[in-house]
Amino acid sequence: MAGVRCEDNETINGGKGHDLKLLLATDERDFLVCNNGDQVKIANLEGKTIGLYFSASWCRRCGRFTPKLVETYGELSSEGKEFEVVLVSGDRDEDSFNGSFSKMPWLAIPFSDSKARDRLDELFKVRGIPHLVILDANGEVLNKKGVQAVGDYGSEGYPFTLEKINKLKEEEEATKREQTLQTVLVSPSRDYLILNNGNKVSISELEGKMVCLYFSINGSKTCDEFTLVLAKIYRNLKERGESFEVVMVSLDDEESSFKEGFATMPWLAIPFNDKKSCKRLARYFELRGIPTLVVLGTDGKTLHNNIAEIVEEHGEEAWEGFPFSQDKVDMLAEKAKAKLEGHTLESLLVSGELDYVIGKDGVKVPVSELNGKNILLYFSAQWCGPCRAFLPKLVEEYNNIKDKDSAFEMVFISSDRDQNSFEDFFSGMPWLALPYGDERKKSLSSVFKIRGIPSLVAIGPTGRTITKDAKLLMMVHGADAYPFTEERIKELEDQLEEMAKGWPEKLKDDRHEGHELVLTRCGKYVCDGCNGLGDKWSYRCTECTFDLHTRCALVENKKKTGEE
């Protein structure tokens, strides 16, 4: 029998199909178990498509995928499809196995047979879970990436062969080329949307309008805040008489959560009972995160895959960018740039009676005392591992800069979850801070679009923003980057380019075959494939403790400036 090649171009079992009895049974056992303890002979699986499901109760990703597999299994069973799933558990004790398996309607390798489970793990090279291997009726591997196939297409993807999955992908691409509002929003069971009072609105009523698809999850802090802003923009555009509509595509798991969130929204939604359409659209528009706001033009074609960032950046004023053509988006960007450059230290750090920052022991330092200084705003938190790892280096560079220029200061802006954590973390910092829970933290995070921590924003003596990427500059250049201006960075890069002229691009070393040896700041060669965490920004020279190789920084700068 010819072997079936899997997606990674490897064959299993030497290119032969598996005998299910040899695969799943042992000398002592010729059965699998149901979650009620009943035994089912392995011979009963003959002629069926089999999914070997490697999973464990402690795995969060398994917890998210299992309901999808249960749904798909149930649909295929009701359609009379010859499909069975066999659980190969990675649980650490029998109670955990029983608790997890009780929610699964399929079969399992008995928990007591750890040798069989380990053998299957090794045979199918399971390196992470959830993992789903699809076997055909002859025991040949059809698809080693069953999790992705089921997650993307559900029962529609049966029998989950590469040919079937590729056919579905091609059909989606063809649909995108001929996309209309009807092909996007109508499903086999529905040609309408709903309002939050339950009333139905025909999709045909949206023809000729610009439509935004709002992918959201109720209870997500980011989505909840985004909804409030979007609602104001929506009402503003409606009052102006714009031909515009929003349709929520909910990714909620529970109907109660869907209803709670939808009750606050003035627009339309896909009904909760049509979750298949919501998941189809999430895949169709290649959803990368939430909130996402897809813009469809008046002809139903996609104008923008996601303008959520535009709304987040400009807030309620984003309505001025309607209908979000390039010139309108450019106008918003210029307006935001002018607003950022027009800030003063007072406009950033003073809010009503909150006109101070704090030093040690809670001593209040008036913001006015910081005027004329170069300031770094340090967004961080103790619970954040990268923040804790970055702090010692930051303290060192802070002291180096202070030695050069006393007219320099830093302000810690905490995202800690309680006062004690804030105080404990702040105790190791030689600079100033906003008080814990200060309302100014939210506005500063919004102004500078802080998406992750740790983050450093450099503010000049007039209050003008110098750069929002001061952390990267400090990692590359240390205290030499101060005061983080374009002129200073250009000067440093010119110096490094001059130094690098004599460096070899690559060194031959048999110990590091296939890897590149690069020269660090301190003049030591290090292997970029062995001396890091796999991320080009994470390599660390053991001699100078810099997180970035100078050469990597130069390459990245060339990419940013468009140089070859």
Coordinates of C-alpha atoms in Angstrom, one line a residue, residues 239-434:
E239 CA -27.0 62.1 12.8
R240 CA -25.1 63.3 9.8
G241 CA -27.2 61.1 7.6
E242 CA -24.3 59.0 6.4
S243 CA -25.2 55.7 4.6
F244 CA -23.5 53.6 7.2
E245 CA -24.1 50.5 9.3
V246 CA -22.3 48.3 11.8
V247 CA -22.9 44.6 12.2
M248 CA -21.6 42.8 15.3
V249 CA -20.0 39.4 14.7
S250 CA -19.9 38.0 18.2
L251 CA -17.3 35.5 19.3
D252 CA -18.9 34.9 22.7
D253 CA -19.3 31.3 23.9
E254 CA -22.4 31.9 26.0
E255 CA -25.7 33.4 24.8
S256 CA -26.1 35.3 28.1
S257 CA -22.8 37.0 27.5
F258 CA -23.8 37.8 23.9
K259 CA -27.1 39.4 25.1
E260 CA -25.4 41.4 27.8
G261 CA -22.9 42.9 25.4
F262 CA -25.4 43.4 22.5
A263 CA -27.8 45.3 24.9
T264 CA -25.3 48.2 24.9
M265 CA -25.0 48.4 21.2
P266 CA -27.1 50.6 18.8
W267 CA -26.4 48.5 15.7
L268 CA -27.2 45.1 14.2
A269 CA -25.8 41.7 14.9
I270 CA -25.6 38.2 13.5
P271 CA -27.9 36.1 15.8
F272 CA -26.1 34.1 18.4
N273 CA -27.6 30.8 17.2
D274 CA -25.7 31.3 13.9
K275 CA -22.3 30.8 15.5
K276 CA -21.2 29.0 12.4
S277 CA -21.4 32.2 10.4
C278 CA -19.5 34.1 13.0
K279 CA -16.7 31.5 13.0
R280 CA -16.7 31.4 9.2
L281 CA -16.3 35.2 9.0
A282 CA -13.5 35.1 11.5
R283 CA -11.6 32.7 9.3
Y284 CA -12.7 34.4 6.0
F285 CA -11.3 37.8 7.2
E286 CA -8.2 36.1 8.7
L287 CA -9.0 37.5 12.2
R288 CA -5.8 38.2 14.2
G289 CA -7.2 39.7 17.3
I290 CA -10.1 41.6 18.9
P291 CA -11.5 44.1 18.5
T292 CA -11.5 44.0 14.7
L293 CA -13.5 46.4 12.5
V294 CA -13.7 45.3 8.8
V295 CA -15.0 47.9 6.3
L296 CA -17.1 46.8 3.4
G297 CA -17.8 49.3 0.6
T298 CA -21.1 50.1 -0.9
D299 CA -20.6 47.3 -3.5
G300 CA -19.9 44.7 -0.7
K301 CA -16.2 44.5 -1.4
T302 CA -13.6 44.7 1.4
L303 CA -12.1 48.2 1.7
H304 CA -10.2 47.7 4.9
N305 CA -9.4 44.5 6.8
N306 CA -9.3 46.3 10.1
I307 CA -9.6 50.0 11.1
A308 CA -9.8 49.2 14.8
E309 CA -6.4 50.8 15.3
I310 CA -7.6 54.0 13.6
V311 CA -10.5 54.2 16.0
E312 CA -8.3 53.4 19.0
E313 CA -5.8 56.0 18.0
H314 CA -8.2 58.9 17.2
G315 CA -11.1 58.1 19.5
E316 CA -14.4 59.8 18.8
E317 CA -12.7 62.0 16.3
A318 CA -12.2 59.0 14.0
W319 CA -15.6 59.8 12.5
E320 CA -13.8 62.6 10.6
G321 CA -12.1 59.9 8.6
F322 CA -15.3 58.5 7.1
P323 CA -15.5 56.9 4.6
F324 CA -11.9 55.9 5.5
S325 CA -10.3 56.6 2.1
Q326 CA -6.6 56.9 2.1
D327 CA -6.7 60.7 2.0
K328 CA -9.0 60.8 4.9
V329 CA -6.8 58.4 6.9
D330 CA -3.8 60.5 6.1
M331 CA -5.6 63.6 7.3
L332 CA -6.3 61.9 10.6
A333 CA -2.6 60.9 10.9
E334 CA -1.5 64.5 10.3
K335 CA -3.9 65.8 12.8
A336 CA -2.8 63.3 15.4
K337 CA 0.9 64.1 14.7
A338 CA 0.2 67.8 15.2
K339 CA -1.7 67.1 18.4
L340 CA 1.2 65.0 19.8
E341 CA 3.8 67.6 18.9
G342 CA 1.7 70.3 20.5
H343 CA 1.7 68.7 24.0
T344 CA 3.4 70.3 26.9
L345 CA 4.5 68.5 30.1
E346 CA 1.5 70.1 31.9
S347 CA -1.0 68.9 29.2
L348 CA 0.4 65.4 29.6
L349 CA 0.9 65.1 33.4
V350 CA -1.5 67.6 35.0
S351 CA -5.2 66.8 35.4
G352 CA -7.2 69.0 37.7
E353 CA -5.7 68.9 41.2
L354 CA -3.4 66.1 40.1
D355 CA -0.4 68.3 39.3
Y356 CA 2.4 66.2 40.9
V357 CA 4.3 63.0 40.8
I358 CA 5.7 61.1 43.7
G359 CA 9.2 60.2 45.0
K360 CA 10.1 57.8 47.7
D361 CA 7.9 57.6 50.8
G362 CA 5.1 59.3 48.8
V363 CA 6.8 62.7 48.7
K364 CA 4.9 64.9 46.2
V365 CA 7.0 66.5 43.4
P366 CA 5.2 69.3 41.5
V367 CA 5.1 68.7 37.7
S368 CA 6.3 72.2 37.3
E369 CA 9.7 71.1 38.7
L370 CA 10.2 68.8 35.7
N371 CA 9.8 71.6 33.2
G372 CA 12.9 72.0 31.0
K373 CA 14.1 68.4 31.6
N374 CA 14.3 65.4 29.3
I375 CA 11.8 62.9 30.7
L376 CA 11.3 59.2 30.2
L377 CA 7.8 57.8 30.9
Y378 CA 8.2 54.2 32.0
F379 CA 5.1 52.0 31.5
S380 CA 5.7 48.8 33.5
A381 CA 4.4 46.4 36.2
Q382 CA 5.7 43.9 38.6
W383 CA 3.6 41.0 37.3
C384 CA 5.2 41.4 33.9
G385 CA 8.2 39.1 33.5
P386 CA 10.0 41.1 30.8
C387 CA 9.5 44.2 33.0
R388 CA 11.2 42.6 35.9
A389 CA 14.0 41.4 33.6
F390 CA 14.5 44.8 32.0
L391 CA 14.5 46.8 35.3
P392 CA 18.2 46.2 36.4
K393 CA 19.5 47.3 33.0
L394 CA 17.2 50.3 33.1
V395 CA 18.4 51.3 36.5
E396 CA 22.0 51.1 35.3
E397 CA 21.4 53.2 32.2
Y398 CA 19.3 55.7 34.2
N399 CA 22.3 56.3 36.6
N400 CA 24.7 56.6 33.6
I401 CA 22.4 59.2 32.0
K402 CA 22.0 61.1 35.3
D403 CA 25.8 61.2 35.7
K404 CA 26.0 63.0 32.3
D405 CA 22.9 65.3 32.7
S406 CA 21.2 66.1 35.9
A407 CA 18.3 67.7 33.8
F408 CA 16.9 64.2 33.2
E409 CA 14.2 62.3 35.0
M410 CA 12.0 59.2 34.7
V411 CA 8.4 58.7 35.8
F412 CA 7.1 55.2 36.5
I413 CA 3.5 54.6 35.2
S414 CA 2.3 51.4 36.8
S415 CA 0.0 48.7 35.5
D416 CA 0.2 46.8 38.8
R417 CA -2.9 45.1 40.2
D418 CA -2.6 46.2 43.8
Q419 CA -0.9 48.8 46.0
N420 CA 1.5 46.4 47.6
S421 CA 2.8 45.2 44.2
F422 CA 3.2 48.8 43.1
E423 CA 5.2 49.8 46.2
D424 CA 7.4 46.7 46.1
F425 CA 8.3 47.2 42.5
F426 CA 8.7 51.0 42.8
S427 CA 11.1 50.5 45.8
G428 CA 13.7 49.2 43.4
M429 CA 13.5 52.3 41.2
P430 CA 15.6 55.4 41.8
W431 CA 13.2 57.7 39.9
L432 CA 9.7 59.2 40.3
A433 CA 6.2 57.7 39.7
L434 CA 2.5 58.4 39.3

